[in-house]
CSV table of C-alpha atoms in Angstrom, one decimal:
chain,number,residue,atom,x,y,z
A,1,MET,CA,25.9,34.5,-24.0
A,2,SER,CA,26.6,30.8,-24.2
A,3,VAL,CA,24.7,28.3,-22.1
A,4,LEU,CA,27.8,27.7,-20.0
A,5,ALA,CA,28.4,31.3,-19.3
A,6,ALA,CA,24.8,32.0,-18.5
A,7,ALA,CA,24.6,29.2,-16.0
A,8,ALA,CA,27.9,30.1,-14.4
A,9,SER,CA,27.4,33.8,-14.1
A,10,THR,CA,26.6,35.2,-10.7
A,11,GLY,CA,27.4,38.8,-11.2
A,12,THR,CA,29.6,41.1,-9.2
A,13,SER,CA,27.3,43.1,-7.0
A,14,THR,CA,24.2,42.7,-4.9
A,15,SER,CA,21.5,45.4,-4.4
A,16,ASP,CA,21.5,47.0,-1.0
A,17,THR,CA,17.7,47.0,-1.1
A,18,SER,CA,16.3,43.6,-0.1
A,19,PRO,CA,12.6,42.7,-0.7
A,20,GLY,CA,12.7,40.9,2.7
A,21,THR,CA,14.9,40.6,5.7
A,22,SER,CA,18.6,41.2,5.0
A,23,THR,CA,19.8,39.2,8.0
A,24,PRO,CA,22.8,37.0,6.8
A,25,VAL,CA,21.9,33.3,6.5
A,26,ASP,CA,23.8,30.2,5.7
A,27,LEU,CA,22.3,28.6,2.6
A,28,GLY,CA,25.5,27.1,1.2
A,29,PRO,CA,26.5,28.1,-2.3
A,30,ALA,CA,23.4,30.4,-2.7
A,31,SER,CA,24.8,33.9,-2.8
A,32,ALA,CA,21.8,36.1,-3.7
A,33,LEU,CA,18.3,36.2,-5.2
A,34,SER,CA,18.2,37.3,-8.8
A,35,CYS,CA,15.2,38.6,-10.8
A,36,ARG,CA,14.5,36.4,-13.8
A,37,GLU,CA,13.2,39.4,-15.8
A,38,CYS,CA,15.5,42.4,-15.1
A,39,GLY,CA,18.5,40.6,-13.5
A,40,GLU,CA,18.5,42.8,-10.3
A,41,ARG,CA,20.0,41.0,-7.4
A,42,PHE,CA,19.0,41.0,-3.7
A,43,PRO,CA,20.3,39.5,-0.5
A,44,LEU,CA,18.9,36.1,0.5
A,45,ALA,CA,15.5,36.6,2.1
A,46,PRO,CA,12.0,35.1,2.3
A,47,ALA,CA,10.9,36.9,-0.9
A,48,PHE,CA,9.6,35.9,-4.3
A,49,ALA,CA,9.1,39.1,-6.3
A,50,CYS,CA,11.5,41.8,-7.5
A,51,THR,CA,10.8,45.2,-6.0
A,52,SER,CA,11.9,46.9,-9.3
A,53,CYS,CA,9.9,45.1,-11.9
A,54,PHE,CA,7.8,42.5,-9.9
A,55,GLY,CA,9.5,39.7,-11.8
A,56,PRO,CA,10.0,36.3,-10.1
A,57,LEU,CA,13.1,35.8,-8.0
A,58,GLU,CA,15.3,32.7,-8.1
A,59,ALA,CA,18.4,31.6,-6.2
A,60,ALA,CA,21.8,32.6,-7.7
A,61,TYR,CA,25.0,30.7,-6.9
A,62,ASP,CA,28.7,30.8,-6.6
A,63,LEU,CA,29.0,27.5,-8.6
A,64,PRO,CA,32.0,25.2,-7.9
A,65,LEU,CA,33.9,25.7,-11.2
A,66,GLY,CA,37.3,24.5,-12.3
A,67,ASP,CA,37.5,21.0,-10.9
A,68,PRO,CA,34.7,18.8,-12.4
A,69,GLU,CA,36.5,15.6,-11.5
A,70,GLY,CA,36.8,16.6,-7.8
A,71,LEU,CA,33.2,17.7,-7.7
A,72,ARG,CA,32.1,14.4,-9.4
A,73,ARG,CA,34.0,12.4,-6.8
A,74,ARG,CA,32.4,14.5,-4.0
A,75,ILE,CA,28.9,13.9,-5.3
A,76,GLU,CA,29.4,10.2,-5.8
A,77,ALA,CA,30.7,9.8,-2.3
A,78,GLY,CA,27.7,11.6,-0.9
A,79,PRO,CA,24.5,10.1,0.6
A,80,PRO,CA,21.9,8.3,-1.6
A,81,SER,CA,19.6,11.3,-1.5
A,82,ILE,CA,19.4,14.8,-3.0
A,83,TRP,CA,21.9,15.9,-0.4
A,84,ARG,CA,24.7,14.4,-2.5
A,85,TYR,CA,24.2,17.6,-4.6
A,86,ALA,CA,24.4,20.0,-1.6
A,87,PRO,CA,27.3,21.9,-3.4
A,88,LEU,CA,24.7,23.0,-6.0
A,89,LEU,CA,21.7,23.7,-3.8
A,90,PRO,CA,20.6,26.5,-1.4
A,91,VAL,CA,21.3,24.4,1.7
A,92,PRO,CA,24.0,24.4,4.4
A,93,ALA,CA,26.9,22.0,3.9
A,94,ASP,CA,25.8,19.9,7.0
A,95,VAL,CA,22.2,19.4,5.7
A,96,ALA,CA,22.5,15.6,5.6
A,97,ASP,CA,23.2,15.6,9.3
A,98,LYS,CA,19.9,17.4,10.2
A,99,PRO,CA,16.5,15.7,10.8
A,100,ASN,CA,14.9,15.6,7.4
A,101,LEU,CA,13.3,13.0,5.1
A,102,ALA,CA,16.3,12.8,2.8
A,103,PRO,CA,14.3,12.4,-0.5
A,104,GLY,CA,15.7,11.6,-3.9
A,105,TRP,CA,18.0,9.1,-5.6
A,106,THR,CA,14.9,7.4,-7.0
A,107,GLN,CA,15.0,4.8,-9.8
A,108,LEU,CA,15.7,5.6,-13.4
A,109,VAL,CA,14.0,2.6,-15.0
A,110,LYS,CA,15.1,1.3,-18.4
A,111,ALA,CA,11.7,0.9,-19.9
A,112,ASP,CA,12.3,-1.6,-22.8
A,113,ARG,CA,8.8,-3.0,-22.9
A,114,LEU,CA,7.2,0.4,-23.0
A,115,ALA,CA,9.7,1.4,-25.6
A,116,ALA,CA,8.7,-1.5,-27.8
A,117,GLU,CA,5.0,-0.5,-27.4
A,118,LEU,CA,5.8,3.1,-28.4
A,119,GLY,CA,8.3,2.3,-31.1
A,120,VAL,CA,11.3,3.9,-29.3
A,121,THR,CA,14.6,2.5,-30.4
A,122,GLY,CA,17.1,5.0,-28.9
A,123,GLY,CA,16.5,4.0,-25.3
A,124,LEU,CA,13.5,4.9,-23.1
A,125,TYR,CA,13.8,5.6,-19.4
A,126,VAL,CA,11.2,6.4,-16.7
A,127,LYS,CA,12.4,8.6,-13.8
A,128,ASP,CA,10.1,7.2,-11.2
A,129,ASP,CA,9.7,9.6,-8.3
A,130,SER,CA,7.0,7.6,-6.6
A,131,GLY,CA,9.7,6.1,-4.5
A,132,ASN,CA,10.1,9.3,-2.4
A,133,PRO,CA,9.1,9.4,1.3
A,134,THR,CA,5.6,10.7,0.6
A,135,HIS,CA,5.5,9.1,-2.9
A,136,SER,CA,5.9,12.2,-5.1
A,137,PHE,CA,8.6,14.5,-6.3
A,138,LYS,CA,7.3,17.2,-4.0
A,139,ASP,CA,9.5,15.8,-1.3
A,140,ARG,CA,12.5,17.2,-3.2
A,141,VAL,CA,11.3,20.8,-3.3
A,142,VAL,CA,9.9,20.8,0.3
A,143,ALA,CA,13.3,19.5,1.6
A,144,ASN,CA,15.0,22.6,0.2
A,145,ALA,CA,12.2,24.9,1.6
A,146,VAL,CA,12.6,23.4,5.1
A,147,GLU,CA,16.2,24.5,5.1
A,148,ALA,CA,15.3,28.0,4.1
A,149,ALA,CA,12.5,28.1,6.7
A,150,ARG,CA,15.0,27.1,9.4
A,151,ALA,CA,17.5,29.7,8.2
A,152,PHE,CA,14.9,32.5,8.3
A,153,GLY,CA,13.5,31.4,11.7
A,154,PHE,CA,10.0,30.4,10.6
A,155,THR,CA,8.0,28.3,13.0
A,156,THR,CA,5.1,27.2,10.8
A,157,LEU,CA,5.5,25.5,7.4
A,158,SER,CA,2.6,26.1,4.9
A,159,CYS,CA,1.6,25.9,1.3
A,160,SER,CA,-1.2,26.1,-1.3
A,161,SER,CA,-1.5,22.6,-2.8
A,162,THR,CA,-3.3,20.4,-5.3
A,163,GLY,CA,-2.6,17.5,-3.0
A,164,ASN,CA,1.0,16.0,-3.2
A,165,LEU,CA,2.6,19.2,-1.8
A,166,ALA,CA,0.3,19.2,1.2
A,167,GLY,CA,1.4,15.7,2.2
A,168,ALA,CA,5.0,16.5,1.6
A,169,VAL,CA,4.8,19.6,3.8
A,170,GLY,CA,3.0,17.8,6.5
A,171,ALA,CA,5.6,15.0,6.6
A,172,ALA,CA,8.7,17.3,6.3
A,173,ALA,CA,7.4,19.6,9.1
A,174,ALA,CA,6.7,16.7,11.4
A,175,ARG,CA,10.2,15.3,10.8
A,176,ALA,CA,11.8,18.8,11.4
A,177,GLY,CA,9.8,19.6,14.5
A,178,LEU,CA,7.8,22.4,12.9
A,179,ARG,CA,4.1,23.2,12.9
A,180,SER,CA,2.3,22.8,9.6
A,181,CYS,CA,-0.9,24.3,8.2
A,182,VAL,CA,-1.7,23.6,4.5
A,183,PHE,CA,-4.4,24.9,2.2
A,184,ILE,CA,-6.1,22.7,-0.5
A,185,PRO,CA,-9.1,22.9,-2.8
A,186,HIS,CA,-12.0,21.4,-0.9
A,187,ASP,CA,-12.7,18.7,-3.5
A,188,LEU,CA,-9.3,16.9,-3.7
A,189,GLU,CA,-8.9,13.1,-4.0
A,190,GLN,CA,-9.7,11.7,-0.6
A,191,GLY,CA,-6.4,9.8,-0.5
A,192,LYS,CA,-4.4,13.0,-0.8
A,193,VAL,CA,-6.5,14.7,1.9
A,194,VAL,CA,-5.9,11.8,4.3
A,195,MET,CA,-2.1,11.7,3.6
A,196,ALA,CA,-1.9,15.5,4.3
A,197,ALA,CA,-3.8,15.2,7.6
A,198,VAL,CA,-2.2,12.1,9.0
A,199,TYR,CA,1.0,13.9,10.0
A,200,GLY,CA,-0.8,15.9,12.6
A,201,GLY,CA,-0.8,19.4,11.1
A,202,ASP,CA,-3.7,21.5,10.1
A,203,VAL,CA,-5.3,20.9,6.7
A,204,VAL,CA,-7.7,23.6,5.5
A,205,GLY,CA,-10.0,23.0,2.5
A,206,ILE,CA,-11.0,26.2,0.6
A,207,GLU,CA,-14.0,26.4,-1.7
A,208,GLY,CA,-12.7,27.0,-5.2
A,209,THR,CA,-9.8,25.9,-7.5
A,210,TYR,CA,-6.1,25.8,-6.7
A,211,ASP,CA,-5.7,29.3,-8.1
A,212,ASP,CA,-8.3,30.5,-5.5
A,213,VAL,CA,-6.3,28.8,-2.8
A,214,ASN,CA,-3.0,30.3,-4.0
A,215,ARG,CA,-4.5,33.8,-4.0
A,216,PHE,CA,-5.7,33.4,-0.5
A,217,CYS,CA,-2.2,32.3,0.7
A,218,SER,CA,-0.6,35.3,-1.0
A,219,GLU,CA,-3.1,37.5,1.1
A,220,LEU,CA,-2.3,35.6,4.3
A,221,ILE,CA,1.4,36.3,3.9
A,222,GLY,CA,0.8,40.0,4.1
A,223,ASP,CA,-1.5,39.7,7.2
A,224,PRO,CA,-0.3,39.6,10.8
A,225,ALA,CA,-2.0,36.2,11.1
A,226,GLY,CA,0.7,34.9,8.7
A,227,GLU,CA,3.6,36.2,10.7
A,228,GLY,CA,6.2,33.5,11.3
A,229,TRP,CA,4.8,31.3,8.5
A,230,GLY,CA,7.0,30.0,5.7
A,231,PHE,CA,4.9,29.3,2.6
A,232,VAL,CA,7.1,26.9,0.7
A,233,ASN,CA,5.7,27.8,-2.8
A,234,VAL,CA,5.2,31.5,-2.1
A,235,ASN,CA,7.7,33.4,0.1
A,236,LEU,CA,10.1,30.5,0.1
A,237,ARG,CA,9.6,29.7,-3.6
A,238,PRO,CA,13.1,30.7,-4.8
A,239,TYR,CA,14.6,28.0,-2.5
A,240,TYR,CA,11.8,25.5,-2.8
A,241,ALA,CA,11.9,25.4,-6.6
A,242,GLU,CA,15.6,24.6,-6.6
A,243,GLY,CA,14.7,21.1,-5.4
A,244,SER,CA,13.5,20.2,-8.9
A,245,LYS,CA,17.0,20.6,-10.2
A,246,THR,CA,17.9,17.4,-8.5
A,247,LEU,CA,15.8,15.5,-11.0
A,248,ALA,CA,18.2,16.7,-13.7
A,249,TYR,CA,21.2,15.9,-11.6
A,250,GLU,CA,20.1,12.4,-10.9
A,251,ILE,CA,19.0,11.6,-14.4
A,252,CYS,CA,22.4,12.6,-15.8
A,253,GLU,CA,24.4,10.8,-13.1
A,254,GLN,CA,22.3,7.7,-13.5
A,255,LEU,CA,23.0,7.8,-17.3
A,256,GLY,CA,26.7,7.8,-16.6
A,257,TRP,CA,27.1,11.6,-16.4
A,258,ARG,CA,25.4,12.1,-19.8
A,259,LEU,CA,22.7,14.4,-20.9
A,260,PRO,CA,19.6,12.7,-22.3
A,261,ASP,CA,18.5,13.7,-25.8
A,262,GLN,CA,14.9,14.3,-24.9
A,263,LEU,CA,12.9,14.7,-21.7
A,264,VAL,CA,9.1,14.8,-21.2
A,265,VAL,CA,8.0,16.7,-18.1
A,266,PRO,CA,4.6,17.3,-16.7
A,267,ILE,CA,3.4,20.9,-16.3
A,268,ALA,CA,1.4,22.2,-13.3
A,269,SER,CA,2.9,25.6,-12.4
A,270,GLY,CA,5.7,24.9,-14.9
A,271,SER,CA,8.4,25.3,-12.2
A,272,GLN,CA,9.6,21.7,-12.4
A,273,LEU,CA,10.3,22.0,-16.1
A,274,THR,CA,12.1,25.3,-15.8
A,275,LYS,CA,14.3,24.0,-13.0
A,276,ILE,CA,15.2,20.8,-14.8
A,277,ASP,CA,16.5,23.0,-17.6
A,278,LYS,CA,18.4,25.1,-15.1
A,279,GLY,CA,19.9,21.9,-13.5
A,280,LEU,CA,21.0,20.7,-16.9
A,281,ARG,CA,22.7,24.0,-17.7
A,282,GLU,CA,24.4,24.0,-14.3
A,283,LEU,CA,25.8,20.5,-15.0
A,284,ILE,CA,27.2,21.8,-18.3
A,285,ALA,CA,28.6,24.9,-16.6
A,286,THR,CA,30.5,22.9,-13.9
A,287,GLY,CA,31.8,20.5,-16.5
A,288,LEU,CA,30.0,17.5,-14.9
A,289,VAL,CA,28.5,16.6,-18.3
A,290,GLU,CA,29.6,17.3,-21.8
A,291,GLU,CA,27.5,20.0,-23.5
A,292,LYS,CA,25.3,18.8,-26.3
A,293,PRO,CA,21.8,19.7,-27.6
A,294,TYR,CA,18.8,18.4,-25.7
A,295,LYS,CA,15.0,18.9,-26.1
A,296,ILE,CA,12.5,19.4,-23.4
A,297,PHE,CA,8.8,18.6,-24.0
A,298,GLY,CA,6.0,19.8,-21.7
A,299,ALA,CA,3.0,17.6,-20.9
A,300,GLN,CA,-0.5,18.8,-19.8
A,301,ALA,CA,-4.0,17.4,-19.5
A,302,ALA,CA,-6.4,18.7,-22.1
A,303,GLY,CA,-8.8,19.8,-19.3
A,304,CYS,CA,-6.1,22.2,-18.0
A,305,SER,CA,-3.8,23.0,-20.9
A,306,PRO,CA,-3.1,26.8,-21.0
A,307,VAL,CA,0.6,26.3,-21.8
A,308,SER,CA,-0.1,23.8,-24.5
A,309,GLN,CA,-2.7,26.1,-26.1
A,310,ALA,CA,-0.3,29.0,-26.0
A,311,PHE,CA,2.5,26.9,-27.6
A,312,LYS,CA,0.3,25.7,-30.4
A,313,ALA,CA,-1.0,29.2,-31.1
A,314,GLY,CA,2.5,30.7,-31.2
A,315,HIS,CA,1.8,32.9,-28.2
A,316,GLU,CA,4.4,34.2,-25.7
A,317,VAL,CA,1.9,34.6,-22.9
A,318,VAL,CA,-0.4,32.1,-21.3
A,319,ARG,CA,-4.1,32.7,-21.0
A,320,PRO,CA,-5.6,31.3,-17.7
A,321,VAL,CA,-8.2,28.6,-17.9
A,322,ARG,CA,-10.6,26.9,-15.4
A,323,PRO,CA,-9.3,23.3,-14.8
A,324,ASP,CA,-11.6,20.3,-15.6
A,325,THR,CA,-9.5,17.1,-15.6
A,326,ILE,CA,-8.8,14.0,-13.6
A,327,ALA,CA,-5.2,15.1,-13.4
A,328,LYS,CA,-5.8,17.2,-10.3
A,329,SER,CA,-2.1,17.5,-9.4
A,330,LEU,CA,-1.6,19.4,-12.7
A,331,ALA,CA,-4.8,21.4,-12.4
A,332,ILE,CA,-3.3,24.9,-12.2
A,333,GLY,CA,-5.2,27.2,-14.6
A,334,ASN,CA,-2.8,30.1,-14.3
A,335,PRO,CA,0.7,28.6,-14.2
A,336,ALA,CA,3.3,31.1,-12.9
A,337,ASP,CA,6.1,29.7,-15.0
A,338,GLY,CA,4.1,29.2,-18.1
A,339,PRO,CA,5.9,31.8,-20.2
A,340,TYR,CA,9.3,30.4,-19.2
A,341,VAL,CA,8.1,26.9,-20.2
A,342,LEU,CA,7.3,28.3,-23.6
A,343,ASP,CA,10.7,29.8,-23.9
A,344,ILE,CA,12.5,26.6,-23.0
A,345,ALA,CA,10.4,24.4,-25.2
A,346,ARG,CA,11.1,26.7,-28.2
A,347,ARG,CA,14.8,27.2,-27.3
A,348,THR,CA,15.5,23.5,-27.0
A,349,GLY,CA,13.5,22.5,-30.0
A,350,GLY,CA,10.9,20.7,-27.9
A,351,ALA,CA,7.1,21.2,-27.7
A,352,VAL,CA,4.2,21.3,-25.3
A,353,GLU,CA,1.3,18.9,-25.9
A,354,ASP,CA,-1.8,17.7,-24.0
A,355,VAL,CA,-3.9,14.5,-23.8
A,356,SER,CA,-7.5,13.8,-22.8
A,357,ASP,CA,-8.7,12.2,-19.6
A,358,PRO,CA,-9.4,8.8,-21.4
A,359,GLU,CA,-5.8,9.0,-22.9
A,360,ILE,CA,-4.4,9.6,-19.4
A,361,VAL,CA,-6.1,6.5,-18.0
A,362,ASP,CA,-5.0,4.4,-21.0
A,363,ALA,CA,-1.4,5.6,-20.5
A,364,ILE,CA,-1.5,4.8,-16.8
A,365,LYS,CA,-2.5,1.2,-17.6
A,366,LEU,CA,0.1,1.0,-20.4
A,367,LEU,CA,2.9,1.9,-18.1
A,368,ALA,CA,1.7,-0.4,-15.4
A,369,ARG,CA,1.3,-3.3,-17.8
A,370,THR,CA,4.6,-2.9,-19.5
A,371,GLU,CA,6.9,-1.8,-16.7
A,372,GLY,CA,5.1,-2.6,-13.4
A,373,ILE,CA,5.0,1.1,-12.5
A,374,PHE,CA,1.7,2.4,-11.2
A,375,ALA,CA,1.7,6.1,-11.9
A,376,GLU,CA,-0.6,8.8,-10.7
A,377,THR,CA,-2.5,10.8,-13.3
A,378,ALA,CA,0.5,13.1,-13.9
A,379,GLY,CA,2.5,10.1,-15.0
A,380,GLY,CA,-0.3,9.1,-17.3
A,381,VAL,CA,-0.1,12.6,-18.8
A,382,THR,CA,3.6,12.3,-19.5
A,383,VAL,CA,3.4,8.8,-21.0
A,384,GLY,CA,0.3,9.7,-23.0
A,385,VAL,CA,2.0,12.9,-24.3
A,386,THR,CA,5.1,10.9,-25.2
A,387,ARG,CA,3.0,8.5,-27.3
A,388,LYS,CA,1.2,11.4,-29.0
A,389,LEU,CA,4.5,13.3,-29.7
A,390,ILE,CA,6.0,10.1,-31.3
A,391,GLU,CA,2.9,9.6,-33.5
A,392,ALA,CA,3.0,13.2,-34.6
A,393,GLY,CA,6.7,13.0,-35.5
A,394,ALA,CA,7.6,15.7,-32.9
A,395,LEU,CA,9.7,13.4,-30.7
A,396,ASP,CA,12.5,11.3,-32.3
A,397,PRO,CA,12.2,7.6,-31.3
A,398,SER,CA,15.8,7.0,-32.2
A,399,LEU,CA,17.1,9.3,-29.4
A,400,THR,CA,17.6,8.7,-25.7
A,401,THR,CA,14.3,9.8,-24.0
A,402,VAL,CA,13.5,10.2,-20.3
A,403,VAL,CA,9.8,10.4,-19.2
A,404,LEU,CA,9.0,11.6,-15.7
A,405,ASN,CA,6.5,9.9,-13.4
A,406,THR,CA,6.1,12.3,-10.5
A,407,GLY,CA,3.8,10.3,-8.1
A,408,ASP,CA,2.3,7.0,-7.0
A,409,GLY,CA,-0.9,5.7,-8.6
A,410,LEU,CA,-2.3,4.8,-5.1
A,411,LYS,CA,-2.9,8.5,-4.7
A,412,THR,CA,-5.3,8.7,-7.7
A,413,LEU,CA,-7.2,5.4,-7.5
A,414,ASP,CA,-10.4,7.1,-8.6
A,415,ALA,CA,-9.0,7.8,-12.0
A,416,VAL,CA,-8.6,4.1,-12.9
A,417,ALA,CA,-11.1,2.4,-10.5
A,418,PRO,CA,-14.1,2.6,-12.9
A,419,THR,CA,-12.3,0.6,-15.6
A,420,THR,CA,-10.1,-1.6,-13.4
A,421,GLY,CA,-11.1,-4.6,-11.2
A,422,PRO,CA,-11.2,-8.4,-11.0
A,423,THR,CA,-10.9,-10.3,-14.2
A,424,ALA,CA,-13.5,-12.7,-13.0
A,425,ILE,CA,-15.3,-13.8,-9.8
A,426,ILE,CA,-15.5,-17.6,-9.5
A,427,ARG,CA,-16.6,-20.3,-7.1
A,428,PRO,CA,-13.8,-22.0,-5.2
A,429,ASN,CA,-13.5,-25.0,-7.5
A,430,LEU,CA,-11.6,-26.0,-10.7
A,431,ASP,CA,-14.7,-26.3,-12.9
A,432,SER,CA,-15.6,-22.7,-12.2
A,433,PHE,CA,-12.0,-21.7,-12.9
A,434,ARG,CA,-12.1,-23.4,-16.2
A,435,GLU,CA,-15.5,-22.0,-17.1
A,436,ALA,CA,-14.0,-18.5,-16.7
A,437,GLY,CA,-11.5,-19.3,-19.4
A,438,LEU,CA,-8.5,-18.5,-17.2
A,439,ALA,CA,-6.6,-21.8,-17.7
A,440,SER,CA,-3.5,-21.5,-19.8
């Protein structure tokens, strides 16, 4: 099946057996949940696993086909947020009128000075999602999850998180008037803990890694204590994950409704990368962009690189690892979407690569020095991997390339603090200034 047909297909029937509630809900163009493994379809519900094969579920749509010019005009007339793409998201049509944080429409920065440093001649862009309400891309996915939580009548918003998601859930719940209770590894960066707690919800640290936290949340969902709780990245995951598509939509719109040739995307669970690919295919299916080849590259930290290891070894499955890296927002040792990332990287002609902690720090400083963008460690991973891919000849510097920065460096100060500080400390007089060698 062609990429256009695969993206546009929604099937003709829906299973009568729902893995969750079958109460009709209004989630806009979303028409069903579809299993990514066996293709079985279910009614919209707070569910994440197929009851036939236990494969992951994702939202399926009745895409607006046949009038790309009209759809383009409708999008361009929309609000400067992800809600301009409501016709392509699992949200009601009036979502922009509800109390929410309205994330998205962040800068696509033409990074000419960084391009010169890396030897990129075809155009280098940084999609800088640090400008979102809680300063990470997680605001996009949570915004979609909140609408699903409202539709299904949940009263508590929750998640398992490596930090950024906890803050995004706390802020979005506060804005929507919902209770929040988030679960994090006990040893997260202090800045992320404070940001999660400041919104007034409950923040629970769990001894162990993110994978331990996620397992606990899966158990809580099945317990009476979790009744009425919407876990954005568990039982609401099919809707939550769709928010990442808006990165693809914005990049293409900001490029003048063109597909980039190459994208470099960080990998934690792998969901962001898979949904960016889905978003690109939907843009092709609806006629909003002209179909052409594109390559997607995945980026990991060497201290948590199960997908990169699998890609290099030629494996189709991902072997879990125990994370040990400064890039804690990417420290998921058993990434749920890992096998799908491998498929996409190979299908598009991309790759998955990793960089060491010192390379991450160096890349953070490089991006800050050349473009004035202070990225968190995940951004250092994507920039570092981009440089490594160019040096290895895997990424073509003559093509248009987009690198993602998914969060603000103020969240991960500990990563750069040991090697970053005052150039000099002087006495308050000109002689001391000159002695320090600072005069031009």
